[in-house]
Amino acid sequence: MPHSHPVLPLVAVASLGGTISMTPSDAAGGVVPTLDATQLARSVPGLSDVATIRTASLRQLPSASLGYDDLMAALAWAEQQIEEGASGVVLTQGTDTLEETAFLLDLFWKSPAPLVITGAMRAPQAAGADGPANLLAAVRTACHPDSTGRGVLVVMNDTAHYARWVSKSDALAVQAFASLDGGAAARLVEGRPTFFHARPVRAQSLPRPVRDWPKVALVSAVLGDDGELAEMAVRGGYEAVVIAAQGAGHVSFGFAQRIGELTSQVPVVIASRAAAGSTASQTYGYVGAEIDLARRGAHLAGWLSGLKSRLLVSALLATGTAPAELGDALANWSKLTRQ
Ligand code: ASP
């Protein structure tokens, strides 16, 4: 009797570069992106027992040099793979900007199928290279039925994170990612993603951009700061400013006054520069605190980090939200966190 082989799910894997793909270069004196998706997939023991893998090499970049166009191209490719029958999609990329790219792609990802992003902290030739294990865990997550309807997931170190909450919390450690506020989405146990909570309510996905991506500044409020840099950004043509403000959304007296002047020109969003936690809305009453800044016309980012607020503002403007409607759009979006 012939052996019957189980039909494996199809998972599409595309590489964008990053440490996971880097090998030593004598000329550069360090590792640089060289490996493509096929080479990455071949380096993973047991991958072909988990899924049928289709590969594509979209970019070979360090992740700081990925741009909006690269990501929109990756999004289109990923959507096409799902249309053509893939159960899920995996993108490999550098970890440095992963919390940003995952969030940006999540804003646009409309399929219930999983889009999983992974990378590595140690390059392939290093002792204890984590790329193969991360790619295997990402593929396992991408084709598991429990992963559907959760938007973009970041899988690193046998942990899945929601794009919404994940941040790079360590520059070099293998345990480089954390979801400090929302908590991890799942842990992989014996190869199976074990989700901790029901599927989250997701914002409606954004349509494709209808204009060029706007310049949106992200400016940290720091000790002794009167907000001059934020003003220079507006004078320099930035269409909106996100302030990574102190504590729960606070700036100095001088900075507050500048924000009051800027809000009549461009949208100003106040996020917290702390690693975790939300902006407040009705706690502090002094000049430069959240109540004062909201009165001066700034929008409070809630749980969204400065990095993610900047991307949300950019994506809303790029997809046709008028600057005057940005406050309502941001408020609607952040309501989802409270459901
Ligand atoms: N510098 C690398 C990059 O982001 C880091 C990494 O891939 O982990 O491309």
XYZ file of C-alpha atoms and ligand atoms in Angstrom:
348
model
C 0.000 0.000 0.000
C 1.470 3.421 -0.916
C 2.293 5.761 1.960
C -0.115 8.686 2.144
C 1.651 11.933 2.920
C -0.263 14.565 4.863
C -0.998 17.655 2.804
C 1.121 20.402 4.278
C -0.056 24.019 4.439
C 1.582 26.494 2.091
C 3.534 29.296 3.783
C 5.142 32.077 1.767
C 8.437 33.394 3.147
C 10.064 36.589 1.919
C 13.346 38.091 3.023
C 14.044 41.795 3.414
C 17.562 41.578 4.917
C 18.652 42.079 8.528
C 20.988 40.115 10.800
C 19.161 36.868 10.012
C 20.573 37.162 6.482
C 24.015 38.584 7.291
C 27.418 37.020 6.685
C 30.913 38.422 7.393
C 32.398 40.828 4.891
C 36.159 41.486 5.043
C 35.662 44.740 3.183
C 33.044 46.045 5.616
C 34.707 44.643 8.738
C 31.436 43.185 10.032
C 28.383 41.292 8.874
C 26.226 42.553 5.996
C 23.025 41.207 4.394
C 23.772 38.542 1.793
C 21.499 35.499 2.190
C 18.188 35.229 0.384
C 14.941 33.623 1.509
C 15.703 30.288 -0.153
C 19.040 30.049 1.643
C 17.383 30.987 4.935
C 14.664 28.362 4.509
C 17.260 25.692 3.655
C 19.138 26.391 6.881
C 16.170 25.437 9.086
C 16.127 21.804 10.190
C 12.682 20.239 9.878
C 11.049 23.175 8.094
C 9.864 21.033 5.189
C 7.965 18.798 7.635
C 5.931 21.773 8.856
C 4.842 23.468 5.641
C 5.414 23.708 1.952
C 7.550 26.817 1.648
C 7.431 29.287 -1.216
C 10.231 31.839 -1.067
C 10.937 35.278 -2.471
C 13.779 37.691 -1.881
C 12.323 41.174 -1.851
C 15.178 43.240 -0.395
C 18.638 42.773 1.150
C 18.776 45.727 3.487
C 19.742 46.567 7.040
C 16.382 47.369 8.554
C 17.136 51.029 9.273
C 17.240 51.512 5.504
C 13.828 50.006 4.807
C 11.388 52.645 3.619
C 7.661 53.037 3.026
C 7.945 51.884 -0.585
C 9.771 48.698 0.440
C 7.059 47.942 2.966
C 4.174 48.667 0.615
C 5.827 46.329 -1.901
C 6.160 43.636 0.780
C 2.500 44.173 1.706
C 1.370 43.735 -1.909
C 3.486 40.601 -2.229
C 2.067 39.170 1.007
C -1.534 39.881 -0.065
C -0.879 38.162 -3.373
C 0.445 35.055 -1.605
C -2.754 34.762 0.411
C -4.850 35.232 -2.741
C -2.861 32.433 -4.341
C -3.631 30.028 -1.512
C -0.964 30.484 1.178
C -2.205 29.829 4.718
C 0.100 32.489 6.058
C 3.033 34.703 5.200
C 6.383 35.214 6.930
C 8.656 38.192 6.376
C 12.241 38.119 7.628
C 13.952 41.410 8.329
C 16.273 43.288 10.664
C 15.129 43.677 14.210
C 16.079 47.327 14.619
C 12.919 48.668 12.998
C 10.741 45.588 13.436
C 8.361 47.186 15.929
C 7.719 49.945 13.387
C 7.368 47.806 10.267
C 5.085 45.326 12.034
C 2.828 48.135 13.245
C 2.745 49.841 9.857
C 1.909 46.620 8.013
C -0.738 45.786 10.624
C -2.548 49.048 9.829
C -2.983 47.852 6.234
C -3.304 44.067 6.671
C -6.894 43.083 5.988
C -6.738 39.308 5.666
C -7.562 37.051 8.618
C -4.556 34.964 7.561
C -1.467 35.555 9.692
C 1.319 37.841 8.554
C 4.291 36.996 10.757
C 7.543 38.923 10.944
C 10.735 37.517 12.350
C 14.467 38.168 12.395
C 17.515 37.241 14.411
C 19.784 38.788 16.995
C 22.754 36.601 16.104
C 23.975 36.242 12.527
C 23.966 32.767 10.933
C 27.648 31.986 11.556
C 27.545 32.956 15.253
C 27.455 30.326 17.991
C 23.827 29.933 19.012
C 22.462 31.721 15.941
C 18.757 32.248 16.574
C 17.605 32.810 12.983
C 16.718 29.195 12.128
C 14.705 28.684 15.335
C 12.917 31.994 14.817
C 12.066 31.188 11.220
C 10.768 27.754 12.185
C 8.622 29.260 14.957
C 7.385 31.967 12.569
C 6.335 29.409 9.955
C 4.647 27.268 12.599
C 2.739 30.325 13.781
C 1.882 31.435 10.247
C 0.125 28.155 9.416
C -1.601 27.496 12.727
C -5.388 28.006 12.768
C -5.240 29.748 16.174
C -3.117 32.510 14.629
C -5.819 33.749 12.265
C -7.643 37.042 12.835
C -4.846 38.515 14.927
C -3.257 40.785 12.345
C 0.500 41.058 12.117
C 2.439 39.014 14.650
C 6.112 39.323 15.552
C 7.655 35.963 16.433
C 11.040 35.955 18.165
C 12.537 33.605 20.740
C 9.502 31.285 20.705
C 7.163 34.124 21.639
C 4.528 35.793 19.464
C 3.724 39.472 19.980
C 0.968 41.659 18.580
C 2.279 44.407 16.309
C 0.181 46.792 18.406
C 2.172 46.219 21.599
C 5.606 44.929 20.686
C 8.773 46.942 21.167
C 12.460 46.234 20.874
C 13.446 46.295 24.517
C 17.065 45.118 24.258
C 19.633 46.158 21.672
C 21.654 42.936 21.632
C 20.093 40.158 23.712
C 18.359 37.204 22.081
C 15.302 38.085 24.193
C 15.078 41.423 22.400
C 11.325 41.990 22.197
C 8.678 42.630 24.806
C 5.023 43.602 24.914
C 5.271 45.583 28.104
C 1.682 46.818 28.250
C -0.522 44.344 26.415
C 1.499 41.213 27.153
C 2.728 38.608 24.691
C 0.196 37.097 22.309
C 1.452 33.530 22.558
C 4.334 31.291 23.489
C 5.381 28.400 21.326
C 5.218 25.181 23.280
C 6.554 22.062 21.570
C 6.205 23.871 18.274
C 2.618 24.993 18.747
C 1.634 28.623 19.349
C -0.390 28.768 22.551
C -2.389 32.000 22.589
C -3.174 33.544 25.937
C -6.287 35.496 25.002
C -9.198 35.578 22.553
C -8.651 37.370 19.275
C -8.389 41.143 19.756
C -10.806 43.596 18.149
C -8.854 45.066 15.265
C -9.180 48.476 13.696
C -10.529 48.534 10.173
C -7.572 48.189 7.835
C -6.510 51.314 5.997
C -6.901 51.681 2.251
C -3.819 52.193 0.109
C -2.122 55.615 0.284
C -3.608 58.229 -2.013
C -0.686 60.647 -1.825
C 3.039 60.769 -0.999
C 3.974 59.771 2.529
C 4.079 62.912 4.652
C 7.041 64.029 6.707
C 5.961 63.526 10.334
C 8.496 64.455 13.001
C 9.085 62.534 16.213
C 10.679 64.814 18.793
C 11.620 63.810 22.322
C 10.904 66.294 25.103
C 14.039 66.360 27.266
C 15.323 68.121 30.353
C 15.744 71.862 29.830
C 13.840 71.717 26.531
C 11.630 74.556 25.304
C 10.402 72.799 22.185
C 12.555 74.646 19.683
C 13.248 71.472 17.722
C 9.519 70.818 17.272
C 9.076 74.350 15.947
C 12.029 73.913 13.578
C 10.430 70.730 12.231
C 7.237 72.627 11.370
C 9.203 75.453 9.806
C 11.116 72.793 7.838
C 7.932 71.483 6.240
C 6.919 68.630 8.529
C 3.170 68.113 8.267
C 2.656 66.860 11.807
C 4.696 66.510 14.982
C 4.633 63.707 17.517
C 6.183 64.608 20.852
C 7.613 61.755 22.921
C 6.765 63.642 26.079
C 7.903 63.151 29.638
C 5.933 60.788 31.862
C 2.227 60.549 31.123
C 2.394 63.301 28.471
C 4.195 66.265 29.985
C 6.528 68.996 28.760
C 8.083 72.166 30.199
C 6.246 75.523 30.465
C 8.128 76.870 27.441
C 7.496 73.756 25.385
C 3.784 73.938 26.250
C 3.585 77.481 24.934
C 5.260 76.434 21.686
C 2.846 73.524 21.324
C -0.025 76.012 21.663
C 1.416 77.982 18.774
C 2.117 74.909 16.623
C -1.322 73.303 16.890
C -2.841 76.070 14.762
C -0.418 75.072 11.985
C -0.103 71.268 12.095
C -1.476 68.339 14.117
C 0.554 67.788 17.295
C 0.358 64.433 19.072
C 1.585 63.814 22.610
C 2.863 60.302 23.390
C 4.821 59.133 26.399
C 8.555 58.665 26.061
C 8.472 56.050 28.841
C 9.030 52.441 27.758
C 5.529 51.471 28.882
C 2.288 53.049 30.008
C -0.317 55.387 28.559
C -0.625 59.136 28.439
C -2.980 60.446 31.124
C -5.962 62.635 30.228
C -7.344 64.085 33.466
C -4.750 63.740 36.207
C -2.304 66.645 36.083
C -3.432 70.228 35.955
C -0.188 72.218 35.697
C 1.082 74.089 32.651
C 2.656 71.569 30.269
C 0.695 68.584 31.576
C -1.812 66.553 29.593
C -4.919 68.612 30.423
C -3.160 71.830 29.438
C -1.703 70.335 26.235
C -5.086 68.974 25.171
C -6.605 72.436 25.782
C -3.912 73.898 23.566
C -5.111 71.605 20.752
C -2.709 68.653 21.014
C -3.948 65.062 20.674
C -3.045 62.496 23.327
C -1.666 59.193 22.017
C -2.873 56.965 24.849
C -1.024 53.656 24.844
C 0.718 54.199 21.524
C 4.454 54.838 21.705
C 5.960 57.800 19.911
C 7.314 55.486 17.213
C 3.907 53.961 16.580
C 1.997 57.232 16.888
C 4.227 58.703 14.225
C 3.450 55.824 11.874
C -0.282 55.978 12.553
C -0.361 59.727 11.881
C 1.720 59.224 8.718
C -0.515 56.425 7.467
C -3.732 58.330 8.222
C -2.486 61.401 6.363
C -1.143 59.302 3.481
C -4.482 57.523 3.080
C -6.472 60.730 2.872
C -7.430 61.732 6.423
C -7.572 65.521 6.551
C -5.366 67.103 9.254
C -8.494 68.531 10.914
C -9.995 65.028 11.214
C -6.863 63.471 12.618
C -7.910 63.910 16.263
C -11.148 61.944 15.774
C -9.336 59.276 13.783
C -6.730 58.848 16.521
C -9.392 58.781 19.251
C -11.403 56.128 17.396
C -8.311 54.063 16.911
C -7.232 54.208 20.528
C -10.728 53.239 21.747
C -9.974 49.727 20.520
C -7.427 49.343 23.275
C -10.119 49.701 25.874
C -12.423 46.999 24.478
N 21.039 45.971 12.466
C 20.248 44.857 12.116
C 19.069 45.296 11.284
O 18.123 45.820 11.835
C 19.800 44.237 13.333
C 19.038 42.976 13.152
O 18.727 42.554 12.076
O 18.732 42.371 14.178
O 19.065 45.089 10.103
